[in-house]
């Protein structure tokens, strides 16, 4: 199984400041056949299901604000919130879909400082 | 609009089975796959398996092999997840989620989630 790890476990950022979350996979999730990284990011608020933010590591889902961006390749990925807003308080998960079983990271909790 | 509506909360005894349903609307049901993901209290997300709603093909996580069965009823646009031999560790919120495109593995729409509690 591909193990996903995230850092930090939690972070507190001032409103308007940048938040950066890292995700690492135990194996490469890049496919050379289509040049894509099989990595998605989700946001989950309390009592709600996860919401897809980004897929293929950096493609923003429709309706997701452009302050959310993704980068990285192979085994190391980053989610950046360029200017944190109050509504961004949530837990963020990365997920690999390169292999089954599909696996998720442990989550990073983002709060306001 | 796309919606996945799940059945209500369940309380089960250890050793029992549970069936959770997920009714889809707002899109062509057979063109997509539906996955099941669960989340134990305070924990991360755990993938259980998926079904191609068009041809009925399924694939399950090895962890749940033999205990989980995912089926679909195309006439009702509904997917079912059966989990047997329940134990306390199966207490979790169970979500169905639609795969954004067939054979991708990331999820653009989720059900509201239902809490399954296993307790004696």
XYZ file of C-alpha atoms in Angstrom:
233
model
C 0.000 0.000 0.000
C 1.125 3.575 -0.646
C 1.447 5.397 2.670
C 0.680 9.112 2.675
C 2.176 11.415 5.282
C 1.462 15.103 5.849
C 3.219 17.909 7.643
C 2.609 19.752 9.797
C -0.152 18.085 11.794
C -1.643 21.508 12.378
C -0.840 25.125 11.724
C -2.205 28.512 12.672
C -1.872 31.354 10.199
C -2.942 34.973 10.388
C -5.726 36.120 8.108
C -4.335 37.103 4.733
C -1.104 35.195 5.249
C 0.127 32.107 3.379
C -0.501 28.563 4.572
C 1.587 25.680 3.240
C 0.849 21.989 3.723
C 3.169 19.204 2.648
C 2.256 15.709 1.564
C 4.627 12.834 0.895
C 3.880 9.450 -0.636
C 5.870 6.304 0.122
C 6.067 5.545 -3.617
C 5.993 7.701 -6.692
C 2.475 8.522 -7.822
C 3.588 9.880 -11.187
C 2.684 8.074 -14.367
C 5.025 8.556 -17.291
C 2.377 7.196 -19.651
C 0.240 10.328 -19.272
C 2.661 12.636 -17.444
C 0.331 13.017 -14.494
C 0.643 12.841 -10.744
C -2.215 10.858 -9.213
C -2.645 13.155 -6.227
C -5.698 15.021 -4.960
C -6.335 17.472 -2.140
C -9.540 17.764 -0.115
C -10.851 20.210 2.452
C -13.103 19.001 5.242
C -15.011 21.196 7.672
C -16.588 19.791 10.859
C -19.709 17.772 10.222
C -19.286 17.943 6.451
C -18.010 15.535 3.818
C -14.674 16.294 2.163
C -14.622 18.755 -0.704
C -12.351 18.227 -3.708
C -9.949 21.145 -4.133
C -7.278 19.926 -6.538
C -6.566 16.824 -8.609
C -3.697 15.714 -10.813
C -1.694 17.490 -8.093
C -2.369 20.980 -9.446
C -5.661 21.140 -11.361
C -8.170 23.227 -9.467
C -11.697 21.845 -9.221
C -14.457 24.042 -10.619
C -15.565 26.683 -8.113
C -12.453 26.465 -5.942
C -10.934 29.906 -5.285
C -7.622 30.571 -6.986
C -5.917 31.204 -3.639
C -5.676 27.379 -3.453
C -2.843 25.928 -5.504
C -0.989 22.657 -5.680
C 2.524 21.747 -6.715
C 5.018 18.921 -6.616
C 5.726 15.690 -8.429
C 6.769 12.124 -7.788
C 6.558 11.719 -4.028
C 6.497 15.277 -2.661
C 3.562 17.626 -2.949
C 2.413 20.930 -1.515
C -0.927 22.645 -1.028
C -0.688 26.405 -0.701
C -3.373 28.800 0.434
C -1.972 32.118 -0.712
C -4.053 34.399 1.515
C -5.893 32.621 4.307
C -9.543 33.510 4.773
C -11.735 32.714 7.780
C -13.710 30.187 5.750
C -10.526 28.185 5.062
C -10.419 26.882 8.644
C -10.646 23.130 8.068
C -8.706 19.887 7.893
C -6.918 19.241 4.621
C -6.182 15.770 3.269
C -4.062 14.566 0.399
C -5.015 11.366 -1.425
C -3.191 9.182 -3.909
C -5.126 7.400 -6.634
C -2.173 5.830 -8.418
C -2.814 2.417 -6.887
C -5.489 0.635 -4.978
C -6.074 0.701 -2.126
C -6.594 4.422 -2.541
C -5.043 6.065 0.493
C -5.330 9.367 2.292
C -2.931 11.339 4.423
C -3.626 11.817 8.136
C -4.788 15.381 7.624
C -3.521 18.847 8.506
C -5.665 21.135 10.611
C -5.558 24.797 9.604
C -6.659 27.468 12.050
C -6.490 31.238 12.418
C -3.712 32.707 14.510
C -27.443 19.390 -9.732
C -25.509 16.319 -8.758
C -26.601 14.834 -5.450
C -25.730 11.721 -3.505
C -28.212 11.097 -0.719
C -27.436 8.414 1.825
C -29.716 6.474 4.125
C -30.053 7.237 7.832
C -27.844 6.492 10.817
C -27.576 2.918 12.052
C -26.865 1.282 15.390
C -25.786 -2.339 15.219
C -24.640 -5.061 17.597
C -21.213 -6.670 17.144
C -21.420 -9.505 14.639
C -24.349 -7.992 12.780
C -24.422 -6.645 9.241
C -25.366 -3.213 7.913
C -26.566 -1.997 4.534
C -26.029 1.626 3.582
C -27.574 3.110 0.467
C -26.526 6.008 -1.726
C -29.087 7.428 -4.156
C -27.654 9.435 -7.031
C -29.402 12.151 -9.009
C -28.585 14.961 -11.387
C -26.303 13.004 -13.719
C -26.180 9.855 -15.849
C -25.833 7.192 -13.186
C -24.231 4.505 -15.330
C -21.484 6.773 -16.665
C -19.643 6.993 -13.355
C -18.204 4.935 -10.532
C -19.173 5.239 -6.889
C -16.699 4.642 -4.092
C -17.185 4.093 -0.380
C -14.941 5.855 2.116
C -15.251 5.752 5.876
C -14.006 7.978 8.670
C -13.722 6.792 12.258
C -14.273 9.467 14.927
C -11.410 11.956 14.871
C -9.538 9.956 12.235
C -8.581 10.279 8.605
C -10.384 8.831 5.608
C -10.246 5.163 4.666
C -11.142 3.800 1.230
C -13.256 0.655 1.197
C -14.036 -0.091 -2.433
C -15.849 0.984 -5.565
C -18.340 -0.039 -8.188
C -18.585 0.878 -11.821
C -22.260 1.798 -11.942
C -22.397 0.966 -15.642
C -21.115 -2.609 -15.734
C -21.301 -3.457 -12.030
C -17.608 -4.271 -11.749
C -16.322 -3.928 -8.206
C -13.001 -3.682 -6.441
C -12.461 -3.809 -2.703
C -9.705 -2.899 -0.311
C -7.946 -6.044 0.879
C -8.668 -4.897 4.423
C -12.395 -5.402 3.889
C -12.287 -8.309 1.439
C -14.838 -10.906 2.427
C -16.773 -8.499 4.634
C -17.858 -5.811 2.186
C -20.112 -6.077 -0.841
C -21.006 -3.145 -3.085
C -23.922 -3.469 -5.497
C -26.028 -1.152 -7.579
C -29.597 -0.884 -8.832
C -29.543 1.053 -12.080
C -33.327 1.405 -12.157
C -33.156 3.256 -8.839
C -29.813 5.010 -9.442
C -28.748 3.651 -6.089
C -25.588 2.022 -4.818
C -25.547 -0.203 -1.743
C -22.714 -1.082 0.587
C -23.091 -4.111 2.823
C -20.628 -4.663 5.651
C -20.834 -7.858 7.680
C -19.351 -9.229 10.923
C -19.391 -5.763 12.432
C -17.059 -4.946 15.295
C -16.629 -1.849 17.436
C -13.781 -0.646 15.203
C -16.291 -0.306 12.352
C -17.960 2.596 14.142
C -17.498 5.419 11.664
C -19.148 7.826 9.280
C -19.580 6.102 5.931
C -19.516 8.195 2.784
C -20.290 7.394 -0.812
C -18.428 9.484 -3.343
C -18.575 9.844 -7.111
C -15.438 9.377 -9.131
C -14.965 12.476 -11.242
C -14.136 10.417 -14.318
C -14.112 6.664 -14.740
C -10.832 5.055 -13.722
C -9.388 8.169 -12.141
C -9.910 7.714 -8.431
C -10.572 11.196 -7.134
C -13.999 12.266 -5.990
C -15.950 15.338 -6.987
C -19.246 14.707 -5.193
C -19.839 13.122 -1.806
C -22.877 11.945 0.073
C -23.679 13.572 3.374
C -22.270 10.630 5.299
C -24.027 8.357 7.742
C -22.878 7.298 11.169
C -22.808 3.587 11.799
C -22.388 2.792 15.475
C -21.421 -0.717 16.547
C -22.012 -1.299 20.235
C -23.323 -3.968 22.503
